[in-house]
Amino acid sequence: MNDPLVIFTPSGKRGHFPTGTPVLTAARQLGVDLDSVCGGRGICSKCQVQPSFGEFAKHGVTVADDALTAFNAVEERYDRIRGLKQGRRLGCQACVLGDVVIDVPPESQVHRQVVRKDATEREIVMDPATHLYFVEVAEPDMHEPTGDFERLQAALHAQWGIDRVTAPLPVLRRLQPALRKGGWQVTVALHKGHRDEHHRLIDLWPGFWEGRIYGLAIDLGSTTIAAHLTDLRNGTVKGSAGVMNPQIRFGEDLMSRVSYAMMNPGGDAEMTRVVREAVDSLAGELAAEGQIAAREIVEIVFVCNPVMHHLLLGIDPVELGQAPFALATSESLSFDAGELGLHQVNTAARVFILPCIAGHVGADAAAVALSEKPQESEDLVLVVDVGTNAEILLGNKTRVLACSSPTGPAFEGAQISAGQRAAPGAIERIEIDPVTKEPRFRVIGSALWSDEPGFAAEIAATGVTGICGSGIIEAVAEMRMAGLVDSRGLIGSAEQAGTLRLEPTGRTHAYLVHDGSAEGGPRISVTQGDIRAIQLAKSALYAGARLLMDEMGVDTVDRVTLAGAFGAHISPKHAMVLGMIPDVALDRVTSAGNAAGTGARIALCSVAARTEIERVVKQIHKVETAIEPRFQEHFVAANAIPHATAPFTHLRAIAPLPDVNFNAGGGGDGGRRRRRDGQGLT
Ligand code: FES
């Protein structure tokens, strides 16, 4: 008679095994993805499986009730203390007695797929560089003198098939006490990067350690630094936090920081120091919020633009400020967190930085490619990652182009009179009635519109404090649709546009959105300066996209993906009214959230993704905006709202854009200002 047939789902892998084979052993021999940290000792409970019984016509087997051995003492004890879900078994304890169908639930799979629950769902296959292993190490023997570390290596080889392990000195120092305290049992965190030939001992805990290990995915932007504390077992984000990049005090955009470094001896080192400190305190903050120890953070992945990249690493960015914009290195980098002076993470934590594409197109653009995958798209997709420096990718399966465009910080709420970070109290949505010209808005922290009953009570704790990036985009677009701003970006006077909310401010006008002064709050207006800042930013964005379209030889794209720290919150319609993006049917514009941050998370959770992005960046062709004369032409034409020459036919079919012109009398110095703006980027 044949040995029993064991069929695993969902993989469908199957094989015959002698009676008495543990399910975990069968899974391993078939290459089924079934987790285990304790190596089958009945301690970790990671190997849980769900056997099914009865007729399985699909598989051609009948599973008898006694197809597995009965619940044993180890399982009973685990069930009593921790509770096993109905029908679950420990794969290392349950042994095969007859034909059986066994399901491996997602939480027992090492390489499980994690589906993100934001704007665009996608899957991350868990394949992190760092794993926990439980091992039993032989005790020392005077007659066979070997070191504890050599016996640990031998145990890892025998019990986990791991060949070579190295240990940094600080970890080695903790080895002997840990082994003795754990009774010669120890849980180790081992790291093996995609290019490493051997494992590296990151940390160790006496006995079986029930804790978890984490990684930080960090999107290091020019204006903000965002970090996601991610569980390396299942990819879930335990906490996210962001801070302003403290380098802002040395210059708001990248080039002003490069000039600061050029003009001030030691300026680069100063910027390096402050950004590392900010990252370190962000790590500490996330660990405290998540109630985990700093040593449990064992990996960090950074994505950043080339200037941030160099300043983080302590490399003078001077070469990035002048043609031919040479990077110190464009390759991905792996090194110890200690080399960045980070203390609020494990002392042996490993850092990975994605590769850069070119001098102005950095690891953040690579991360966007990893997240949005234009290189796999059938149709022509434009991916725009909106930030102080926009990363723009255009392509499909055959070719991908990339550039970066200096939009400035206006889209992040900086340089805006009432601008602020996206935080409770900030206006994030706004509508202006085209007839009455009255605004209604929503603030972060409340689902109610400002003209709905209960709004005042709901926002009482925060008040209305300012306008965030997505709010200012909507405000300017709504002002254009309501006829308060003309196509040149000039705000009309109260008489011209017909509302007393338009107030004179010197030679220009401002639109009052909210007056909180009676309650001691701010008066929140959109000023002419705000409109100019948004025009500069959106012109740079559009010009970058248009340059890539020229290079590709196209006048239209099939679809647009809007990404960025607040990408998920940008309204596609308002982005198009402003002319931030090329004209395309509205249902072909999607929001992708923080694509660079997502790319960082993918690289954190998967070594295979690191290999993939290294391959992909070599195929991306970069276009340099800084030395391209057509960029200037596109920039100037894009200054109008939505655009001076492009017809924007899709947009005009869905959004009325009144043909107003405020040049005469009410507008002041618009023409002169605009010319200056147009030259401002050279
Ligand atoms: S493998 Fe750890 S309990 Fe089964």
XYZ file of C-alpha atoms and ligand atoms in Angstrom:
686
model
C 0.000 0.000 0.000
C 1.109 3.533 -0.804
C 2.298 5.890 1.886
C -0.363 8.442 2.858
C -0.869 11.350 0.468
C -0.479 14.819 1.974
C -1.936 17.749 0.036
C -1.222 21.313 1.109
C -3.463 24.240 0.243
C -3.378 26.964 -0.995
C -0.102 25.938 -2.692
C -1.518 22.666 -4.075
C 1.806 20.941 -3.330
C 1.398 17.230 -2.618
C 3.468 14.133 -1.855
C 3.443 10.719 -0.173
C 5.025 10.423 3.273
C 5.599 7.483 5.614
C 3.099 7.133 8.450
C 4.266 9.159 11.453
C 5.863 12.001 9.467
C 5.239 15.371 11.206
C 3.249 17.753 9.009
C 6.039 20.347 9.321
C 8.563 17.843 7.938
C 6.277 17.019 5.003
C 5.819 20.733 4.327
C 9.552 21.350 4.350
C 10.284 18.469 2.035
C 7.708 19.719 -0.441
C 8.907 23.314 -0.192
C 5.586 24.433 1.303
C 5.781 27.856 2.924
C 5.098 26.927 6.580
C 6.668 29.072 9.266
C 8.717 27.895 12.240
C 10.937 29.825 14.590
C 11.578 27.062 17.125
C 12.532 24.435 14.558
C 9.707 22.034 15.446
C 10.098 22.013 19.197
C 6.520 22.953 19.943
C 7.476 26.312 21.456
C 6.799 29.004 18.874
C 3.321 28.054 17.546
C 4.199 29.604 14.197
C 3.584 26.298 12.403
C -0.193 26.231 12.863
C -2.142 24.382 10.182
C -5.772 23.560 9.557
C -6.467 19.966 8.469
C -9.674 19.242 6.541
C -11.610 16.015 6.692
C -14.101 14.269 4.417
C -14.404 13.820 0.646
C -12.297 15.950 -1.662
C -13.389 15.128 -5.196
C -11.160 17.907 -6.509
C -8.083 16.265 -5.029
C -9.377 12.702 -5.414
C -8.917 11.859 -1.713
C -11.040 11.024 1.277
C -9.648 12.251 4.571
C -10.570 10.101 7.557
C -11.067 11.599 11.016
C -7.904 9.871 12.185
C -5.719 11.025 9.286
C -3.495 12.824 11.806
C -2.277 11.744 15.230
C -4.444 12.885 18.139
C -3.825 16.167 19.951
C -0.669 15.574 21.979
C 0.459 16.991 25.318
C 2.372 19.876 23.712
C -0.676 20.992 21.748
C -2.956 20.570 24.767
C -0.655 22.693 26.863
C -0.468 25.389 24.199
C -4.254 25.345 23.784
C -4.757 25.602 27.546
C -2.378 28.522 27.990
C -2.699 30.458 24.745
C -5.699 28.958 22.995
C -5.560 27.317 19.562
C -8.263 28.308 17.080
C -10.923 25.667 16.452
C -9.532 22.891 14.248
C -5.966 24.182 14.270
C -2.987 21.919 14.887
C 0.711 22.547 15.446
C 2.375 21.298 12.275
C 5.444 20.113 14.143
C 3.387 17.961 16.537
C 0.626 16.531 14.336
C 1.867 13.505 12.382
C 0.462 11.965 9.229
C -1.464 8.681 9.600
C -3.558 8.717 6.401
C -4.334 10.778 3.307
C -4.898 14.349 4.408
C -5.585 17.848 3.076
C -3.873 20.566 5.080
C -4.413 24.286 4.768
C -1.616 26.672 5.698
C -3.332 29.848 6.949
C -1.790 33.190 5.904
C -0.356 33.901 9.341
C 1.633 30.644 9.194
C 3.222 31.495 5.856
C 6.645 33.115 5.935
C 6.327 34.572 2.448
C 2.776 35.673 2.903
C 1.294 38.303 0.677
C 0.329 41.475 2.405
C -2.352 43.511 0.739
C -2.153 47.210 1.384
C -5.388 48.802 2.318
C -5.016 52.202 0.754
C -5.872 53.883 -2.523
C -4.278 51.301 -4.776
C -4.133 47.837 -3.339
C -1.130 45.760 -4.086
C 0.624 42.794 -2.671
C 3.953 42.577 -0.933
C 5.416 39.104 -0.742
C 7.133 38.890 2.625
C 10.772 38.013 2.118
C 12.681 40.103 4.681
C 16.439 40.024 5.114
C 16.217 39.446 8.878
C 14.601 36.424 10.548
C 14.442 34.956 14.031
C 15.716 31.434 14.700
C 15.545 29.417 17.894
C 18.516 27.096 18.454
C 19.781 24.648 21.042
C 23.510 24.999 21.421
C 25.836 22.284 22.720
C 27.372 22.981 26.117
C 31.129 23.494 26.271
C 33.265 20.457 26.842
C 36.806 20.650 28.266
C 37.834 17.735 26.104
C 36.632 19.379 22.896
C 37.613 22.998 23.315
C 35.498 25.181 21.039
C 34.138 28.684 21.551
C 30.499 29.342 22.290
C 30.117 31.180 18.979
C 31.545 28.221 17.052
C 29.060 25.906 18.777
C 26.251 28.376 17.964
C 27.355 28.284 14.326
C 27.410 24.483 14.379
C 23.903 24.436 15.886
C 22.594 26.843 13.230
C 24.099 24.625 10.579
C 22.665 21.424 12.001
C 19.243 22.775 12.941
C 18.583 25.353 10.211
C 21.024 24.512 7.419
C 22.697 27.920 7.824
C 26.300 27.728 6.751
C 28.240 30.747 7.779
C 27.481 33.416 10.341
C 29.490 36.422 11.413
C 28.908 38.466 14.545
C 29.770 42.079 15.268
C 31.707 42.616 18.473
C 28.894 44.211 20.544
C 26.659 41.200 19.854
C 29.475 38.756 20.548
C 29.854 40.351 23.956
C 26.306 39.365 24.849
C 26.576 35.786 23.605
C 27.942 34.002 26.669
C 25.502 35.421 29.234
C 22.560 34.829 26.874
C 23.473 31.179 26.299
C 23.893 30.458 29.983
C 20.775 32.330 30.993
C 18.732 30.470 28.376
C 20.017 27.055 29.438
C 21.892 26.708 26.117
C 18.850 27.697 24.190
C 18.819 31.011 22.385
C 16.784 32.970 19.836
C 18.902 34.773 17.276
C 18.072 37.442 14.713
C 20.065 36.727 11.574
C 20.346 39.091 8.626
C 21.270 38.114 5.085
C 21.004 40.833 2.456
C 20.401 40.081 -1.196
C 24.061 40.450 -2.039
C 25.471 38.874 1.133
C 27.220 35.551 1.064
C 26.708 34.812 4.706
C 24.401 35.595 7.593
C 25.140 38.261 10.150
C 24.155 37.940 13.797
C 22.164 41.073 14.639
C 20.971 40.202 18.129
C 20.181 37.324 20.464
C 17.862 36.617 23.391
C 18.105 33.836 26.018
C 15.771 30.862 25.465
C 12.775 31.155 23.205
C 12.062 34.847 22.706
C 8.468 35.660 21.960
C 9.070 39.211 20.776
C 8.989 40.593 17.288
C 11.527 42.328 15.114
C 10.821 45.503 13.196
C 12.149 47.638 10.411
C 11.851 51.321 9.573
C 10.900 52.412 6.069
C 11.972 56.034 5.796
C 11.071 58.492 3.075
C 13.618 61.227 3.598
C 12.227 64.214 1.745
C 13.515 67.745 1.404
C 10.657 69.132 3.499
C 9.405 66.187 5.537
C 10.801 62.942 6.866
C 8.227 60.156 7.117
C 8.931 56.843 8.826
C 6.879 53.660 9.055
C 7.629 51.150 11.796
C 6.973 47.830 10.102
C 6.628 44.343 11.591
C 9.127 42.182 9.726
C 7.032 39.042 10.197
C 3.928 40.199 8.403
C 4.648 43.624 6.908
C 2.028 45.449 8.953
C 2.759 49.030 9.870
C 2.799 49.351 13.626
C 3.151 53.089 13.582
C 3.978 56.022 11.331
C 5.389 59.407 12.182
C 6.735 62.391 10.355
C 8.785 65.466 11.149
C 9.864 68.477 9.193
C 13.341 68.042 7.785
C 15.464 70.263 10.076
C 17.710 71.088 7.117
C 15.014 73.536 6.024
C 16.739 76.201 8.063
C 19.717 75.915 5.696
C 17.544 76.349 2.594
C 14.042 75.400 1.582
C 14.864 73.559 -1.612
C 17.637 71.265 -2.674
C 19.721 73.730 -4.608
C 19.756 76.231 -1.767
C 21.062 73.487 0.504
C 23.760 72.625 -2.011
C 24.720 76.311 -2.154
C 24.780 76.463 1.620
C 27.251 73.572 1.582
C 29.304 75.307 -1.116
C 29.447 78.643 0.623
C 29.877 77.590 4.241
C 32.838 75.425 5.183
C 31.473 72.561 7.277
C 27.922 73.365 6.149
C 27.429 69.906 4.679
C 28.554 68.257 7.925
C 26.103 70.422 9.856
C 23.229 69.385 7.589
C 24.306 65.746 7.900
C 24.268 65.988 11.668
C 20.819 67.537 11.955
C 19.142 65.115 9.574
C 20.650 62.091 11.305
C 19.491 63.431 14.658
C 15.992 63.912 13.266
C 15.911 60.351 11.918
C 17.201 59.021 15.218
C 14.587 60.824 17.270
C 11.870 59.727 14.850
C 12.981 56.128 15.447
C 12.881 56.717 19.201
C 9.435 58.275 18.983
C 8.043 55.367 16.961
C 9.570 52.797 19.307
C 8.085 54.583 22.331
C 4.659 54.880 20.707
C 4.723 51.252 19.643
C 5.971 50.217 23.109
C 8.882 48.283 21.701
C 12.550 48.359 22.622
C 14.968 50.208 20.353
C 16.929 46.971 19.860
C 13.884 45.390 18.230
C 14.357 47.715 15.244
C 16.834 45.681 13.227
C 16.607 47.170 9.745
C 16.156 50.548 8.096
C 15.445 51.279 4.452
C 15.869 54.830 3.178
C 14.520 56.379 0.022
C 15.567 59.921 -0.780
C 16.575 62.260 -3.556
C 20.274 62.487 -4.447
C 21.013 65.572 -2.343
C 19.311 64.094 0.742
C 21.103 60.816 -0.016
C 24.527 62.456 0.010
C 23.816 64.594 3.057
C 22.510 61.585 4.993
C 25.652 59.650 4.146
C 27.913 62.568 4.996
C 29.025 63.082 1.383
C 29.461 66.703 0.283
C 26.679 67.309 -2.298
C 28.664 69.990 -4.170
C 28.951 67.896 -7.347
C 25.171 67.630 -7.517
C 24.903 71.411 -7.807
C 26.649 71.662 -11.141
C 26.629 69.858 -14.481
C 27.224 67.002 -15.136
C 25.599 66.316 -11.717
C 27.796 63.363 -10.787
C 26.704 61.186 -7.890
C 29.327 59.802 -5.533
C 27.660 56.445 -6.199
C 24.387 55.485 -7.819
C 24.448 51.895 -6.534
C 22.299 50.683 -3.683
C 24.097 50.677 -0.347
C 24.042 48.415 2.704
C 25.823 49.188 5.951
C 25.440 49.284 9.732
C 23.110 51.847 11.304
C 25.976 52.711 13.661
C 27.779 54.301 10.705
C 25.020 56.910 10.601
C 25.296 57.453 14.339
C 21.793 56.123 14.977
C 21.296 55.043 18.570
C 17.542 54.577 18.883
C 17.674 51.328 16.928
C 19.531 48.049 17.403
C 23.285 48.665 17.564
C 23.798 46.120 14.786
C 20.759 47.201 12.697
C 21.377 47.174 8.971
C 20.637 50.048 6.619
C 19.677 49.628 2.964
C 19.432 52.576 0.573
C 17.807 52.052 -2.791
C 19.879 52.839 -5.881
C 19.718 56.280 -7.491
C 18.802 56.639 -11.140
C 20.984 59.693 -11.858
C 22.276 62.961 -10.453
C 18.853 64.522 -10.107
C 16.743 61.393 -10.056
C 17.224 59.554 -6.840
C 16.387 56.549 -4.765
C 12.950 58.072 -4.187
C 12.197 57.808 -7.902
C 13.484 54.216 -7.795
C 11.104 53.568 -4.914
C 8.220 55.015 -6.901
C 9.094 52.615 -9.740
C 9.148 49.741 -7.268
C 5.739 50.718 -5.942
C 3.909 51.806 -9.112
C 5.695 49.578 -11.643
C 5.364 51.698 -14.796
C 7.832 49.263 -16.349
C 5.132 46.581 -16.263
C 2.281 48.728 -17.589
C 0.600 47.820 -20.886
C -0.566 51.399 -21.456
C 1.399 54.614 -21.165
C 1.300 55.783 -17.572
C 2.561 59.026 -16.082
C 3.462 58.687 -12.413
C 3.864 61.968 -10.577
C 5.201 61.884 -7.037
C 4.379 65.310 -5.670
C 6.754 66.786 -3.150
C 9.245 69.632 -2.803
C 11.060 67.893 -5.596
C 8.673 65.964 -7.821
C 9.716 62.592 -9.173
C 8.104 61.973 -12.543
C 8.101 58.679 -14.431
C 6.549 58.055 -17.828
C 6.490 54.711 -19.495
C 5.167 51.297 -20.233
C 6.551 47.815 -20.760
C 8.827 48.940 -23.546
C 10.431 52.068 -22.135
C 10.466 54.137 -18.945
C 11.711 57.716 -18.650
C 12.266 59.606 -15.421
C 13.023 63.120 -14.352
C 12.820 65.184 -11.251
C 11.393 68.658 -11.166
C 12.017 71.422 -8.613
C 8.453 72.200 -7.574
C 9.382 73.836 -4.286
C 7.592 73.232 -1.012
C 4.258 74.954 -1.829
C 2.421 71.671 -2.397
C 3.378 70.663 1.116
C 1.815 73.795 2.569
C 5.127 75.650 2.974
C 5.507 79.157 1.449
C 1.717 79.490 1.697
C 0.447 82.307 3.928
C -1.917 80.064 5.913
C -0.098 76.856 4.986
C 0.563 74.091 7.460
C 1.339 70.401 7.614
C -1.505 67.950 7.268
C -2.604 67.756 10.909
C -5.898 68.071 12.811
C -7.361 71.508 12.239
C -5.935 71.944 8.724
C -8.356 72.618 5.870
C -7.987 69.693 3.474
C -11.068 70.010 1.236
C -12.743 73.145 -0.003
C -15.625 74.018 -2.320
C -16.621 77.501 -3.496
C -20.149 78.098 -4.723
C -19.831 79.575 -8.243
C -22.914 81.762 -7.697
C -22.615 83.031 -4.124
C -18.788 82.684 -4.064
C -19.149 81.360 -0.502
C -16.728 78.631 0.626
C -17.429 75.459 2.566
C -14.583 73.291 3.768
C -13.563 70.262 5.747
C -10.708 70.073 8.216
C -8.581 67.096 9.132
C -10.121 65.416 12.163
C -13.772 65.842 11.162
C -15.908 64.288 8.448
C -18.350 67.202 8.485
C -18.342 70.137 6.072
C -18.154 73.569 7.662
C -21.788 74.376 6.749
C -23.157 71.169 8.290
C -24.784 71.096 11.731
C -22.384 70.035 14.466
C -19.227 71.193 12.634
C -18.307 73.813 15.229
C -18.714 71.354 18.093
C -16.669 68.688 16.336
C -13.699 70.892 15.641
C -13.850 72.763 18.936
C -10.738 71.015 20.261
C -8.465 71.946 17.356
C -10.163 74.932 15.738
C -9.409 75.745 12.101
C -5.675 76.308 12.039
C -4.553 76.630 8.408
C -4.540 75.001 4.973
C -2.562 71.851 4.141
C -1.151 70.866 0.725
C -4.245 69.172 -0.687
C -6.374 72.026 0.687
C -4.418 74.749 -1.090
C -4.604 72.849 -4.400
C -8.391 72.649 -4.051
C -8.663 76.254 -2.905
C -6.828 77.667 -5.934
C -8.678 75.381 -8.372
C -12.049 76.253 -6.810
C -11.201 79.958 -6.999
C -10.497 79.506 -10.699
C -13.777 77.626 -11.257
C -15.756 80.219 -9.281
C -14.311 83.074 -11.335
C -12.323 84.600 -8.468
C -9.019 84.019 -10.232
C -8.363 84.433 -13.952
C -6.351 82.168 -16.206
C -3.211 84.191 -15.473
C -3.589 83.563 -11.783
C -4.710 87.055 -10.799
C -7.209 87.388 -7.971
C -10.014 89.822 -8.772
C -11.249 92.621 -6.540
C -14.551 92.481 -4.631
C -16.209 94.593 -7.336
C -14.773 92.588 -10.218
C -15.586 89.136 -8.889
C -18.644 89.986 -6.837
C -17.836 88.954 -3.269
C -16.765 90.871 -0.185
C -14.610 87.891 0.704
C -12.083 89.351 -1.722
C -10.163 91.805 0.392
C -7.535 94.271 -0.772
C -3.995 93.560 0.435
C -1.795 96.355 -0.850
C -1.846 96.192 -4.642
C -3.360 92.719 -4.770
C -6.301 90.864 -3.267
C -6.850 87.888 -1.033
C -9.837 85.545 -0.650
C -11.009 85.074 2.932
C -11.798 81.393 3.519
C -12.389 81.459 7.262
C -12.323 84.137 9.921
C -11.659 82.620 13.332
C -10.584 85.904 14.930
C -13.743 86.208 17.060
C -12.714 82.974 18.834
C -9.070 83.970 18.980
C -8.229 81.886 15.902
C -6.548 82.928 12.666
C -8.031 84.607 9.600
C -7.328 82.160 6.807
C -7.029 83.638 3.328
C -5.617 82.656 -0.033
C -3.364 85.499 -1.113
C -1.928 86.496 -4.475
C 1.437 85.269 -3.208
C -0.087 81.863 -2.454
C -1.458 81.615 -5.982
C 1.959 82.545 -7.370
C 3.679 79.885 -5.257
C 1.205 77.258 -6.470
C 1.616 78.431 -10.072
C 5.396 78.045 -9.808
C 5.066 74.584 -8.325
C 2.493 73.322 -10.771
C 4.313 74.785 -13.771
C 7.467 72.945 -12.782
C 5.491 69.742 -12.368
C 3.706 70.061 -15.688
C 6.889 71.093 -17.512
C 8.700 68.012 -16.201
C 5.884 65.740 -17.350
C 5.696 67.470 -20.718
C 9.449 67.099 -21.206
C 9.164 63.362 -20.724
C 6.248 63.275 -23.182
C 8.417 65.107 -25.754
C 11.192 62.606 -25.221
C 8.706 59.757 -25.636
C 7.292 61.452 -28.742
C 3.698 61.656 -27.476
C 1.189 64.433 -26.842
C -1.106 62.472 -24.561
C -0.794 59.778 -21.932
C -3.227 56.932 -21.241
C -3.423 57.440 -17.519
C -1.932 59.403 -14.636
C -1.024 58.212 -11.147
C -0.758 60.949 -8.545
C 1.476 60.039 -5.648
C 3.235 61.839 -2.840
C 3.140 62.201 0.909
C -0.352 63.592 0.452
C -0.917 62.007 -2.998
C -3.891 59.993 -1.801
C -5.592 63.215 -0.779
C -5.131 65.218 -3.955
C -8.377 65.513 -5.857
C -7.677 64.549 -9.500
C -10.226 67.065 -10.761
C -8.647 69.948 -8.883
C -5.154 68.883 -9.940
C -6.332 69.044 -13.532
C -8.101 72.395 -13.139
C -4.800 73.774 -11.897
C -2.970 72.154 -14.790
C -0.629 70.183 -12.523
C -0.967 67.189 -14.803
C -1.636 66.769 -18.534
C -5.216 66.603 -19.714
C -6.629 63.085 -19.563
C -10.082 61.633 -18.867
C -10.754 62.069 -15.151
C -11.419 58.380 -14.593
C -7.884 57.712 -15.851
C -6.358 59.635 -12.945
C -5.756 57.675 -9.768
C -4.114 58.454 -6.464
C -1.447 56.146 -5.146
C -0.658 57.569 -1.737
C 2.951 57.895 -0.739
C 4.498 55.811 -3.515
C 8.093 56.471 -2.446
C 7.242 55.436 1.126
C 5.487 52.341 -0.175
C 8.540 51.492 -2.275
C 10.648 51.784 0.877
C 8.300 49.399 2.690
C 8.411 46.913 -0.162
C 12.223 46.950 -0.114
C 12.145 46.570 3.672
C 9.921 43.506 3.487
C 11.516 41.799 0.513
C 15.092 41.106 -0.498
C 13.807 39.961 -3.894
C 12.389 43.468 -4.405
C 15.855 44.905 -3.729
C 17.301 42.775 -6.502
C 14.415 43.727 -8.771
C 14.802 47.475 -8.312
C 18.536 47.263 -8.954
C 17.696 45.652 -12.293
C 14.880 48.094 -13.104
C 16.829 51.324 -12.462
C 19.404 50.282 -15.041
C 16.625 50.289 -17.650
C 15.136 53.666 -16.715
C 16.299 56.479 -18.928
C 16.640 59.764 -17.099
C 15.939 63.159 -18.601
C 17.746 66.117 -17.073
C 15.384 69.055 -16.576
C 18.026 71.511 -15.366
C 19.895 71.770 -18.669
C 17.003 71.252 -21.061
C 15.931 74.541 -22.754
C 12.455 73.170 -23.566
C 11.834 72.870 -19.843
C 11.791 76.682 -19.636
C 9.367 76.958 -22.556
C 7.049 74.382 -21.043
C 7.341 76.057 -17.665
C 6.291 79.460 -18.956
C 3.358 78.074 -20.955
C 2.224 76.085 -17.921
C 2.048 79.195 -15.767
C -1.530 79.903 -16.861
C -4.367 78.069 -15.119
C -4.760 75.462 -16.465
C -2.406 76.193 -19.397
C -1.675 78.885 -21.977
C -1.782 76.700 -25.083
C -2.740 73.080 -24.299
C -6.495 72.702 -24.991
C -7.409 70.620 -21.894
C -10.509 69.329 -23.673
C -11.278 66.555 -21.170
C -11.162 69.095 -18.365
C -13.377 71.675 -20.041
C -16.025 69.001 -20.593
C -16.397 68.488 -16.843
C -15.389 71.740 -15.174
C -16.544 75.242 -16.117
C -13.653 77.685 -16.271
C -15.111 81.225 -16.439
C -13.513 83.485 -18.994
C -12.610 86.272 -16.571
C -9.749 88.701 -16.869
C -8.659 90.837 -13.941
C -5.786 92.640 -15.595
C -7.553 95.970 -15.794
C -7.557 97.834 -12.507
C -8.064 95.206 -9.840
C -5.160 92.866 -10.407
C -2.089 95.008 -10.000
C 1.295 93.750 -11.064
C 0.487 90.278 -12.360
C 2.280 90.507 -15.686
C 5.521 91.749 -14.200
C 5.425 89.164 -11.432
C 4.770 86.395 -13.858
C 7.790 87.231 -15.990
C 9.956 87.206 -12.948
C 8.538 83.847 -11.898
C 9.232 82.415 -15.316
C 12.876 83.297 -14.949
C 13.069 82.240 -11.369
C 14.120 78.732 -12.150
C 17.109 79.425 -14.312
S 7.518 24.850 14.798
Fe 7.441 25.991 16.574
S 5.667 25.230 17.523
Fe 5.778 24.078 15.755
